């Protein structure tokens, strides 16, 4: 998007009427109608903080090639950068394992033994199976995308994707479980790729349509004549679509597509892919979780996510009772759901090893849903300070977990990572500036450490998503005045002086953040308007203008463009 270079005044607080919809109409690209970005996405929440920044940076980071340290089969594949893909069966098996180690544990819609048999037949038979070819090359595309970023090697997932698409038009996608699996592979690839433009929102609804057409939302058992494998795969695929729908709808702030009351919410069996082919049930040790143990736990979290979307993020406060039962005491409901979430976290399966990616992903999803519950929303526009304390702890822990994955070279650079780290950082800013006790107890060094961790992750993601670089610089610029304000606060004696202006304070030149001549004022005893105006009520336009100078509203659309343009 092109915007005038001349700075504009601080944005006025919009009126209450229609705001919950108007704020979400964002122009995400040239010659495209505005797209709706709703409350659960954090758009309005970002609007509060991101409108303060007056520029988007253009820094880059050098990517180090680590070809020498990767597995031999990867070194062989790296050389094949042009022309037809030449890959052996053994190389394909090794590369596909990345998909099953990282993606399959979260979204188990493929059956690994069946996939291995298809792969074996595909490389050994002269007669080509189009569905097998598409699924194999899509799994290779997803795996190559992940591996190339983890190891910083030039292994193009897009080449495998283009090869897969040669089979696409020859596949009967409608009215088949295999066709639905193919669309799900496209959806997963779209969430990983920063270069291939696929509409994630439309792919999500294509999956929902297939689920309903195939009746996967209803429980069908072996008593109807299907095999145990078919029964379990129907259930697994339903839950994958259900979970992805909640994830995408939440992050884009749009309505849930597959409603709970229309589904038999039966949980799949906690059995490995091999065991669901067996006629006898295996005896599992309680201390030995399967890959389905983690997936099932994510499915349970998706149900809690549903409730939060229905209750806290409903934009219609006068919705009829038949749509969703009225909540008499919204604050009591929030505390009950928080207790459910915290118990869910207690029940997260134990780690299988010190580098267990699966458990970390579960904890990251937990903190993401926890922040969704606790930060301002249409029906809880001004959370109490107890809720914001919990919200802050989840934002801080989310940043720490992403940084831990980054340091261990286990960070998967995808759209979810990009969105989550940005929103966690903005949530942290909001809570610090909203809750005096958080700012009082927060050590400046701790704040700086959290910011550096967040910016490190965004720098890494920015190697593949250009928008992450812009977001990094915007967040860096926002952090500077907050850091200097915290330093100033340490020099003030007595809590009664907490709300005084710190405009006279100039931070040390080597604080590592961008400069600003004025610092934030804390606004106390404000009248908070109803519904969405409460987002802006805690920080008025004068605070933004004095703290950051002239603002550029384009930066908000810039960061939303970065997060969502490839998905709509």
Coordinates of C-alpha atoms in Angstrom, one line a residue:
X1 CA 0.0 0.0 0.0
X2 CA 1.2 3.5 -0.8
X3 CA 0.6 6.2 1.8
X4 CA 1.4 9.9 1.9
X5 CA 4.7 10.7 3.5
X6 CA 3.4 13.7 5.3
X7 CA 2.6 12.9 9.0
X8 CA -0.9 13.2 10.2
X9 CA -2.3 14.0 13.6
X10 CA -3.1 11.4 16.2
X11 CA -6.2 9.3 15.5
X12 CA -9.4 10.4 17.1
X13 CA -11.3 8.0 19.3
X14 CA -14.1 6.7 17.1
X15 CA -17.7 6.7 18.2
X16 CA -19.2 3.6 19.7
X17 CA -21.8 3.0 16.9
X18 CA -20.7 0.4 14.5
X19 CA -17.1 0.5 15.6
X20 CA -16.8 -3.2 16.2
X21 CA -17.2 -3.8 12.5
X22 CA -15.7 -0.6 11.0
X23 CA -12.3 -1.1 12.7
X24 CA -11.9 -4.4 10.9
X25 CA -12.2 -3.2 7.3
X26 CA -8.6 -3.2 6.2
X27 CA -7.4 -2.7 2.7
X28 CA -4.8 -5.5 2.3
X29 CA -3.6 -4.8 -1.2
X30 CA -3.9 -2.9 -4.4
X31 CA -7.2 -3.3 -6.4
X32 CA -8.7 -5.4 -3.5
X33 CA -11.8 -4.6 -1.5
X34 CA -11.3 -4.1 2.2
X35 CA -11.3 -7.3 4.2
X36 CA -12.9 -7.9 7.6
X37 CA -10.4 -8.4 10.4
X38 CA -12.4 -8.9 13.7
X39 CA -11.8 -8.6 17.4
X40 CA -10.2 -11.9 18.3
X41 CA -7.4 -11.2 15.8
X42 CA -6.0 -8.4 18.1
X43 CA -6.6 -5.8 15.3
X44 CA -8.2 -3.2 17.6
X45 CA -5.8 -4.2 20.3
X46 CA -2.8 -3.6 17.9
X47 CA -4.5 -0.3 16.8
X48 CA -3.9 1.1 20.3
X49 CA -0.2 0.5 20.3
X50 CA 0.8 0.4 16.7
X51 CA -0.7 3.7 15.7
X52 CA 2.0 5.3 17.8
X53 CA 4.8 4.3 15.5
X54 CA 5.8 6.8 12.7
X55 CA 7.8 4.6 10.4
X56 CA 8.5 1.1 9.4
X57 CA 12.1 0.0 9.2
X58 CA 14.0 -1.7 6.5
X59 CA 16.8 -3.5 8.3
X60 CA 18.0 -6.9 7.0
X61 CA 19.8 -9.8 8.6
X62 CA 22.4 -11.9 7.0
X63 CA 21.4 -15.6 6.5
X64 CA 24.2 -17.9 7.2
X65 CA 24.4 -21.0 5.0
X66 CA 24.8 -24.1 7.1
X67 CA 24.9 -26.7 4.3
X68 CA 27.9 -28.5 5.7
X69 CA 26.1 -29.4 8.9
X70 CA 23.0 -31.0 7.4
X71 CA 22.3 -34.7 6.7
X72 CA 23.8 -36.2 3.6
X73 CA 20.5 -36.7 1.8
X74 CA 19.8 -33.0 2.2
X75 CA 23.1 -32.0 0.7
X76 CA 22.2 -34.2 -2.3
X77 CA 18.8 -32.5 -2.7
X78 CA 20.3 -29.0 -2.5
X79 CA 22.1 -29.4 -5.8
X80 CA 18.8 -30.0 -7.6
X81 CA 17.6 -26.4 -7.9
X82 CA 16.4 -26.3 -11.5
X83 CA 14.7 -28.5 -14.0
X84 CA 12.6 -31.6 -13.1
X85 CA 12.8 -32.7 -9.5
X86 CA 15.1 -35.8 -9.1
X87 CA 14.5 -37.4 -5.8
X88 CA 15.0 -41.0 -4.8
X89 CA 12.6 -43.0 -2.7
X90 CA 15.0 -43.0 0.3
X91 CA 15.5 -39.3 0.0
X92 CA 11.7 -38.8 -0.1
X93 CA 11.3 -41.0 3.0
X94 CA 13.9 -39.0 5.0
X95 CA 12.5 -35.6 3.9
X96 CA 8.9 -36.6 4.6
X97 CA 9.8 -37.5 8.2
X98 CA 10.1 -33.8 9.0
X99 CA 6.4 -33.4 8.2
X100 CA 5.5 -36.3 10.5
X101 CA 7.7 -35.1 13.3
X102 CA 6.5 -31.5 13.3
X103 CA 3.1 -31.2 11.6
X104 CA 1.5 -34.7 12.1
X105 CA 1.7 -34.4 15.9
X106 CA -0.5 -31.4 15.7
X107 CA -2.7 -32.2 12.7
X108 CA -3.0 -36.0 12.3
X109 CA -5.2 -36.1 9.2
X110 CA -2.8 -38.5 7.3
X111 CA -2.2 -42.1 8.3
X112 CA 1.5 -42.7 8.3
X113 CA 1.6 -46.4 7.4
X114 CA -0.8 -45.8 4.5
X115 CA 1.3 -42.8 3.4
X116 CA 4.5 -45.0 3.4
X117 CA 2.7 -47.6 1.3
X118 CA 1.6 -45.0 -1.2
X119 CA 5.1 -43.6 -1.4
X120 CA 6.5 -47.1 -1.9
X121 CA 4.1 -47.8 -4.7
X122 CA 4.6 -44.4 -6.3
X123 CA 8.3 -44.8 -6.7
X124 CA 8.1 -48.5 -7.8
X125 CA 5.0 -48.7 -10.1
X126 CA 4.9 -47.4 -13.6
X127 CA 1.2 -46.5 -13.3
X128 CA 0.9 -43.1 -11.6
X129 CA -1.7 -42.6 -8.9
X130 CA -2.6 -38.9 -9.0
X131 CA -3.8 -38.6 -5.4
X132 CA -0.7 -40.3 -4.2
X133 CA 1.5 -38.1 -6.3
X134 CA -0.2 -34.9 -5.1
X135 CA -0.1 -35.9 -1.4
X136 CA 3.6 -37.1 -1.6
X137 CA 4.8 -33.9 -3.3
X138 CA 2.8 -31.7 -0.9
X139 CA 4.3 -33.4 2.1
X140 CA 7.7 -33.0 0.5
X141 CA 6.9 -29.3 -0.1
X142 CA 5.9 -28.7 3.5
X143 CA 8.9 -30.6 4.8
X144 CA 11.3 -28.8 2.5
X145 CA 10.0 -25.4 3.6
X146 CA 10.5 -26.3 7.2
X147 CA 13.9 -27.9 6.8
X148 CA 15.2 -25.1 4.6
X149 CA 14.4 -22.6 7.3
X150 CA 15.6 -24.6 10.2
X151 CA 19.0 -25.4 8.6
X152 CA 19.2 -22.2 6.4
X153 CA 19.8 -24.2 3.2
X154 CA 18.4 -23.5 -0.3
X155 CA 15.9 -26.3 -0.5
X156 CA 12.8 -25.0 -2.3
X157 CA 9.5 -26.1 -1.0
X158 CA 7.9 -24.2 -3.9
X159 CA 9.4 -26.5 -6.5
X160 CA 7.8 -29.6 -4.8
X161 CA 4.5 -27.6 -4.6
X162 CA 4.6 -26.8 -8.3
X163 CA 5.2 -30.5 -9.0
X164 CA 2.3 -31.5 -6.8
X165 CA 0.0 -29.0 -8.6
X166 CA 0.6 -31.0 -11.9
X167 CA -1.5 -33.7 -10.3
X168 CA -4.1 -31.4 -8.8
X169 CA -6.5 -31.0 -11.8
X170 CA -6.7 -34.7 -12.3
X171 CA -8.0 -35.4 -8.8
X172 CA -11.6 -35.8 -7.8
X173 CA -11.5 -33.6 -4.7
X174 CA -15.2 -33.6 -3.9
X175 CA -16.9 -36.3 -1.8
X176 CA -13.8 -38.2 -0.8
X177 CA -11.8 -38.3 2.3
X178 CA -8.6 -38.4 0.2
X179 CA -9.7 -35.2 -1.5
X180 CA -10.2 -33.5 1.8
X181 CA -6.7 -34.7 2.9
X182 CA -5.4 -33.0 -0.3
X183 CA -7.1 -29.7 0.6
X184 CA -5.8 -29.9 4.1
X185 CA -2.2 -30.3 2.8
X186 CA -2.7 -27.2 0.7
X187 CA -4.0 -25.4 3.8
X188 CA -1.0 -26.4 5.9
X189 CA 1.4 -25.4 3.1
X190 CA -0.2 -22.0 2.8
X191 CA 0.4 -21.5 6.5
X192 CA 4.1 -22.3 6.0
X193 CA 4.9 -20.6 2.7
X194 CA 5.5 -16.9 2.5
X195 CA 5.8 -16.8 -1.3
X196 CA 2.9 -19.0 -2.7
X197 CA -0.3 -17.0 -2.4
X198 CA -3.1 -19.3 -1.4
X199 CA -6.3 -18.0 0.3
X200 CA -6.2 -19.7 3.7
X201 CA -9.7 -18.4 4.6
X202 CA -11.3 -20.0 1.5
X203 CA -9.3 -23.2 1.9
X204 CA -10.5 -23.5 5.5
X205 CA -14.1 -23.2 4.3
X206 CA -13.5 -25.7 1.6
X207 CA -12.4 -28.1 4.3
X208 CA -15.5 -27.4 6.4
X209 CA -17.7 -28.0 3.3
X210 CA -16.1 -31.3 2.7
X211 CA -16.4 -32.3 6.4
X212 CA -20.1 -31.7 6.3
X213 CA -20.6 -33.3 2.9
X214 CA -18.8 -36.5 4.1
X215 CA -20.7 -36.4 7.5
X216 CA -17.4 -36.4 9.4
X217 CA -19.0 -34.2 12.1
X218 CA -21.3 -37.1 13.1
X219 CA -20.2 -40.2 14.9
X220 CA -20.1 -43.3 12.7
X221 CA -18.8 -46.5 14.3
X222 CA -17.7 -49.9 13.2
X223 CA -21.2 -51.1 13.8
X224 CA -22.2 -49.4 10.6
X225 CA -19.8 -51.6 8.6
X226 CA -16.7 -49.4 8.4
X227 CA -13.3 -50.5 9.7
X228 CA -11.7 -49.3 12.9
X229 CA -9.1 -47.4 10.8
X230 CA -11.8 -45.6 8.8
X231 CA -13.7 -44.8 12.0
X232 CA -10.6 -43.3 13.7
X233 CA -9.4 -41.4 10.6
X234 CA -12.9 -39.8 10.2
X235 CA -12.7 -38.7 13.8
X236 CA -9.2 -37.4 13.5
X237 CA -9.8 -35.5 10.3
X238 CA -12.9 -33.9 11.8
X239 CA -10.9 -32.6 14.8
X240 CA -8.1 -31.3 12.6
X241 CA -10.6 -29.2 10.6
X242 CA -12.4 -28.1 13.8
X243 CA -9.1 -27.0 15.4
X244 CA -7.8 -25.3 12.3
X245 CA -11.1 -23.5 11.9
X246 CA -10.8 -22.2 15.5
X247 CA -7.2 -21.2 15.0
X248 CA -7.8 -19.3 11.7
X249 CA -11.0 -17.7 12.8
X250 CA -9.4 -16.5 16.0
X251 CA -6.3 -15.1 14.3
X252 CA -8.3 -13.3 11.6
X253 CA -11.1 -12.3 14.0
X254 CA -13.8 -13.9 12.0
X255 CA -16.8 -16.1 12.9
X256 CA -16.3 -19.8 13.6
X257 CA -17.5 -21.8 10.6
X258 CA -18.1 -25.2 12.1
X259 CA -20.3 -24.7 15.1
X260 CA -20.1 -26.9 18.1
X261 CA -23.8 -27.7 18.4
X262 CA -23.8 -29.2 14.9
X263 CA -21.2 -31.8 15.7
X264 CA -20.7 -35.0 17.7
X265 CA -17.7 -33.9 19.6
X266 CA -16.3 -37.4 20.3
X267 CA -12.6 -37.6 21.0
X268 CA -10.4 -40.0 18.9
X269 CA -8.7 -42.9 20.5
X270 CA -5.2 -42.3 21.9
X271 CA -3.6 -44.8 19.6
X272 CA -0.6 -44.6 17.3
X273 CA -1.0 -44.9 13.6
X274 CA 0.1 -48.5 13.7
X275 CA -2.2 -49.5 16.5
X276 CA -5.4 -48.3 14.8
X277 CA -4.8 -50.8 12.1
X278 CA -4.6 -53.6 14.7
X279 CA -7.7 -55.6 15.7
X280 CA -6.5 -55.7 19.3
X281 CA -6.0 -52.7 21.6
X282 CA -2.4 -52.3 22.8
X283 CA -1.4 -51.9 26.4
X284 CA 0.2 -48.5 26.8
X285 CA 2.3 -47.2 29.7
X286 CA 0.9 -44.0 31.2
X287 CA 4.3 -42.5 30.9
X288 CA 4.6 -43.2 27.2
X289 CA 2.5 -40.7 25.2
X290 CA 1.8 -41.3 21.5
X291 CA 1.8 -38.6 18.9
X292 CA -2.0 -38.6 19.3
X293 CA -1.7 -37.8 23.0
X294 CA -0.5 -34.3 22.1
X295 CA -3.0 -33.9 19.2
X296 CA -5.9 -34.9 21.5
X297 CA -4.8 -32.3 24.1
X298 CA -4.8 -29.6 21.3
X299 CA -8.3 -30.8 20.3
X300 CA -9.6 -30.2 23.9
X301 CA -8.0 -26.7 23.9
X302 CA -9.9 -25.9 20.6
X303 CA -13.2 -26.5 22.5
X304 CA -12.2 -23.9 25.1
X305 CA -11.2 -21.6 22.3
X306 CA -14.7 -22.1 20.8
X307 CA -16.3 -21.0 24.0
X308 CA -14.2 -17.8 24.3
X309 CA -15.0 -16.9 20.7
X310 CA -18.7 -17.4 21.3
X311 CA -18.9 -15.5 24.5
X312 CA -16.1 -12.9 24.9
X313 CA -15.6 -12.0 21.2
X314 CA -19.2 -11.9 20.0
X315 CA -19.7 -8.5 18.3
X316 CA -23.5 -8.6 18.8
X317 CA -24.4 -8.0 22.5
X318 CA -28.1 -8.7 21.7
X319 CA -27.6 -12.1 20.2
X320 CA -30.7 -14.3 20.7
X321 CA -30.4 -17.0 23.4
X322 CA -30.8 -19.8 20.9
X323 CA -27.5 -18.7 19.3
X324 CA -25.6 -19.0 22.5
X325 CA -26.9 -19.0 26.1
X326 CA -26.7 -15.6 27.8
X327 CA -23.9 -15.3 30.4
X328 CA -25.3 -13.7 33.5
X329 CA -22.0 -12.8 35.1
X330 CA -19.3 -12.4 32.5
X331 CA -16.5 -11.9 35.0
X332 CA -17.4 -15.1 36.8
X333 CA -17.5 -16.9 33.5
X334 CA -14.0 -15.6 32.7
X335 CA -12.6 -16.9 36.0
X336 CA -14.2 -20.3 35.3
X337 CA -12.7 -20.6 31.9
X338 CA -9.3 -19.4 33.2
X339 CA -9.5 -22.3 35.7
X340 CA -10.3 -24.7 32.9
X341 CA -7.3 -23.5 30.9
X342 CA -4.9 -23.7 33.8
X343 CA -6.0 -27.3 34.5
X344 CA -5.5 -28.1 30.8
X345 CA -1.9 -26.8 31.2
X346 CA -1.4 -29.0 34.3
X347 CA -2.5 -32.0 32.2
X348 CA -0.2 -31.3 29.3
X349 CA 1.6 -34.7 28.6
X350 CA 5.1 -35.0 30.0
X351 CA 8.0 -34.3 27.7
X352 CA 9.5 -37.2 25.8
X353 CA 13.0 -35.7 25.7
X354 CA 14.8 -32.4 26.4
X355 CA 14.1 -31.1 22.9
X356 CA 10.5 -32.1 22.7
X357 CA 8.9 -29.7 20.2
X358 CA 5.4 -31.1 20.7
X359 CA 5.1 -30.1 24.4
X360 CA 6.4 -26.6 23.7
X361 CA 3.8 -26.1 21.0
X362 CA 1.0 -27.2 23.4
X363 CA 2.2 -24.6 25.9
X364 CA 2.4 -21.9 23.3
X365 CA -1.2 -22.6 22.2
X366 CA -2.2 -22.5 25.9
X367 CA -0.8 -19.1 26.4
X368 CA -2.3 -17.8 23.1
X369 CA -5.8 -18.9 24.1
X370 CA -5.2 -17.6 27.7
X371 CA -4.4 -14.1 26.3
X372 CA -7.5 -14.3 24.0
X373 CA -9.6 -14.8 27.2
X374 CA -7.9 -12.2 29.3
X375 CA -7.1 -9.2 27.0
X376 CA -9.9 -6.6 26.2
X377 CA -12.7 -8.0 24.1
X378 CA -16.1 -6.8 23.0
X379 CA -17.9 -8.3 26.0
X380 CA -15.1 -7.7 28.5
X381 CA -13.9 -4.3 27.3
X382 CA -12.1 -3.5 30.5
X383 CA -10.6 -6.6 32.2
X384 CA -9.8 -6.2 35.9
X385 CA -6.2 -6.0 37.0
X386 CA -6.1 -9.6 38.2
X387 CA -7.0 -10.7 34.7
X388 CA -4.4 -8.5 33.1
X389 CA -1.7 -9.8 35.5
X390 CA -2.4 -13.3 34.2
X391 CA -2.5 -11.9 30.7
X392 CA 0.9 -10.4 31.1
X393 CA 2.4 -13.6 32.5
X394 CA 1.2 -15.5 29.4
X395 CA 2.5 -12.8 27.1
X396 CA 5.9 -13.0 28.8
X397 CA 6.0 -16.8 28.9
X398 CA 5.0 -17.0 25.2
X399 CA 7.9 -14.8 24.2
X400 CA 10.2 -16.9 26.4
X401 CA 9.1 -20.1 24.8
X402 CA 9.5 -18.8 21.3
X403 CA 13.0 -17.6 22.2
X404 CA 13.8 -21.0 23.6
X405 CA 12.8 -22.6 20.3
X406 CA 14.9 -20.0 18.5
X407 CA 18.0 -20.7 20.6
X408 CA 17.6 -24.4 20.1
X409 CA 17.2 -24.0 16.3
X410 CA 13.8 -25.5 16.6
X411 CA 11.7 -22.5 15.6
X412 CA 9.3 -23.2 12.8
X413 CA 9.0 -19.9 10.8
X414 CA 5.3 -19.8 9.8
X415 CA 2.3 -17.5 9.9
X416 CA 1.2 -18.6 13.4
X417 CA 4.7 -17.9 14.8
X418 CA 4.7 -14.4 13.2
X419 CA 1.2 -13.5 14.4
X420 CA 1.7 -14.9 18.0
X421 CA 5.0 -13.2 18.7
X422 CA 3.8 -9.8 17.5
X423 CA 0.5 -10.1 19.5
X424 CA 2.4 -11.4 22.6
X425 CA 4.7 -8.4 22.5
X426 CA 1.9 -5.9 22.1
X427 CA 0.0 -7.6 24.9
X428 CA 3.0 -7.2 27.2
X429 CA 3.2 -3.5 26.3
X430 CA -0.5 -3.0 27.0
X431 CA -0.4 -4.7 30.4
X432 CA 2.6 -2.8 31.6
X433 CA 1.0 0.5 30.7
X434 CA -2.5 -0.5 32.0
X435 CA -1.6 -2.0 35.4
X436 CA 0.4 0.1 37.8
X437 CA 1.5 -2.9 39.9
X438 CA 3.0 -4.6 36.9
X439 CA 5.1 -1.5 36.1
X440 CA 6.0 -1.1 39.7
X441 CA 7.4 -4.7 40.1
X442 CA 8.9 -5.0 36.7
X443 CA 12.7 -4.7 36.5
X444 CA 13.9 -2.8 33.5
X445 CA 16.4 -5.5 32.7
X446 CA 13.6 -8.0 32.6
X447 CA 11.7 -5.8 30.2
X448 CA 14.7 -5.3 27.9
X449 CA 15.4 -9.0 27.9
X450 CA 11.8 -9.8 26.9
X451 CA 12.0 -7.2 24.1
X452 CA 15.3 -8.5 22.8
X453 CA 13.9 -12.1 22.8
X454 CA 10.9 -10.9 20.8
X455 CA 12.9 -9.0 18.3
X456 CA 15.3 -11.9 17.9
X457 CA 12.4 -14.2 16.9
X458 CA 11.0 -11.6 14.6
X459 CA 14.4 -11.1 13.0
X460 CA 14.6 -14.8 12.3
X461 CA 11.0 -14.9 10.9
X462 CA 11.8 -11.8 8.9
X463 CA 14.3 -13.8 6.8
X464 CA 11.2 -15.4 5.2
X465 CA 8.4 -13.0 5.9
X466 CA 9.3 -9.4 4.9
X467 CA 6.5 -8.1 7.0
X468 CA 8.1 -9.4 10.1
X469 CA 11.0 -7.0 9.6
X470 CA 8.6 -4.1 9.5
X471 CA 6.8 -5.4 12.6
X472 CA 10.1 -5.8 14.4
X473 CA 11.1 -2.1 13.8
X474 CA 7.7 -0.9 14.8
X475 CA 7.8 -2.8 18.1
X476 CA 11.4 -1.7 18.7
X477 CA 10.3 1.9 18.3
X478 CA 7.4 1.4 20.7
X479 CA 9.6 -0.2 23.3
X480 CA 12.0 2.7 23.6
X481 CA 9.7 5.2 25.4
X482 CA 8.3 2.5 27.7
X483 CA 11.9 1.4 28.6
X484 CA 12.9 5.0 29.4
X485 CA 9.6 5.6 31.3
X486 CA 10.4 2.5 33.5
X487 CA 13.9 3.9 34.1
X488 CA 12.4 7.2 35.1
X489 CA 9.9 5.5 37.4
X490 CA 12.7 3.9 39.3
X491 CA 14.0 7.4 40.2
X492 CA 10.6 8.5 41.6
X493 CA 10.0 8.0 45.3
X494 CA 6.5 7.1 46.4
X495 CA 3.6 5.6 44.5
X496 CA 1.7 8.9 44.6
X497 CA 4.1 10.2 42.0
X498 CA 3.4 7.3 39.6
X499 CA 1.2 9.4 37.3
X500 CA 3.5 12.3 36.9
X501 CA 4.9 13.3 33.5
X502 CA 8.4 12.1 32.7
X503 CA 8.9 14.3 29.7
X504 CA 12.0 15.8 31.2
X505 CA 13.8 12.4 31.4
X506 CA 16.3 11.5 28.7
X507 CA 17.4 7.8 28.7
X508 CA 21.0 6.8 28.3
X509 CA 22.1 6.9 24.7
X510 CA 23.2 3.2 24.7
X511 CA 19.8 1.8 25.8
X512 CA 19.6 0.0 22.5
X513 CA 16.2 1.5 21.6
X514 CA 15.1 4.2 19.2
X515 CA 15.0 7.7 20.7
X516 CA 12.0 9.8 21.7
X517 CA 12.1 13.2 23.3
X518 CA 8.9 12.7 25.3
X519 CA 7.8 9.9 27.6
X520 CA 4.3 8.4 28.4
X521 CA 2.0 9.8 30.9
X522 CA -0.1 7.3 32.8
X523 CA -3.8 8.2 32.6
X524 CA -5.6 7.6 35.8
X525 CA -9.2 7.8 36.8
X526 CA -10.4 7.9 33.2
X527 CA -13.9 7.4 32.0
X528 CA -13.9 4.3 29.9
X529 CA -16.4 4.4 27.1
X530 CA -18.5 1.3 26.5
X531 CA -17.6 -1.6 24.3
X532 CA -14.7 -1.0 21.9
X533 CA -13.8 2.5 23.0
X534 CA -12.2 1.0 26.1
X535 CA -9.3 -0.1 24.0
X536 CA -8.5 3.6 23.4
X537 CA -9.7 4.8 26.7
X538 CA -6.6 3.8 28.6
X539 CA -4.3 5.7 26.3
X540 CA -5.7 8.8 24.8
X541 CA -4.5 10.4 21.6
X542 CA -2.5 13.1 23.5
X543 CA -0.5 10.3 25.2
X544 CA 0.4 8.8 21.8
X545 CA 1.2 12.1 20.3
X546 CA 3.4 13.3 23.2
X547 CA 5.2 9.9 23.5
X548 CA 5.9 9.2 19.9
X549 CA 5.5 12.4 18.0
X550 CA 3.4 12.6 14.8
X551 CA 1.7 9.3 14.1
X552 CA 1.1 7.5 10.9
X553 CA -2.0 5.3 10.9
X554 CA -0.6 3.5 7.9
X555 CA 1.6 1.5 10.2
X556 CA -1.4 -0.4 11.6
X557 CA -2.5 -1.4 8.2
X558 CA 1.1 -2.2 7.4
X559 CA 1.4 -4.7 10.2
X560 CA -2.0 -6.2 9.5
X561 CA -1.0 -6.5 5.9
X562 CA 2.1 -8.3 7.0
X563 CA 0.2 -10.7 9.1
X564 CA -2.8 -11.4 6.9
X565 CA -2.3 -10.4 3.3
X566 CA -1.2 -13.8 2.2
X567 CA -4.2 -15.4 3.8
X568 CA -7.1 -13.6 2.2

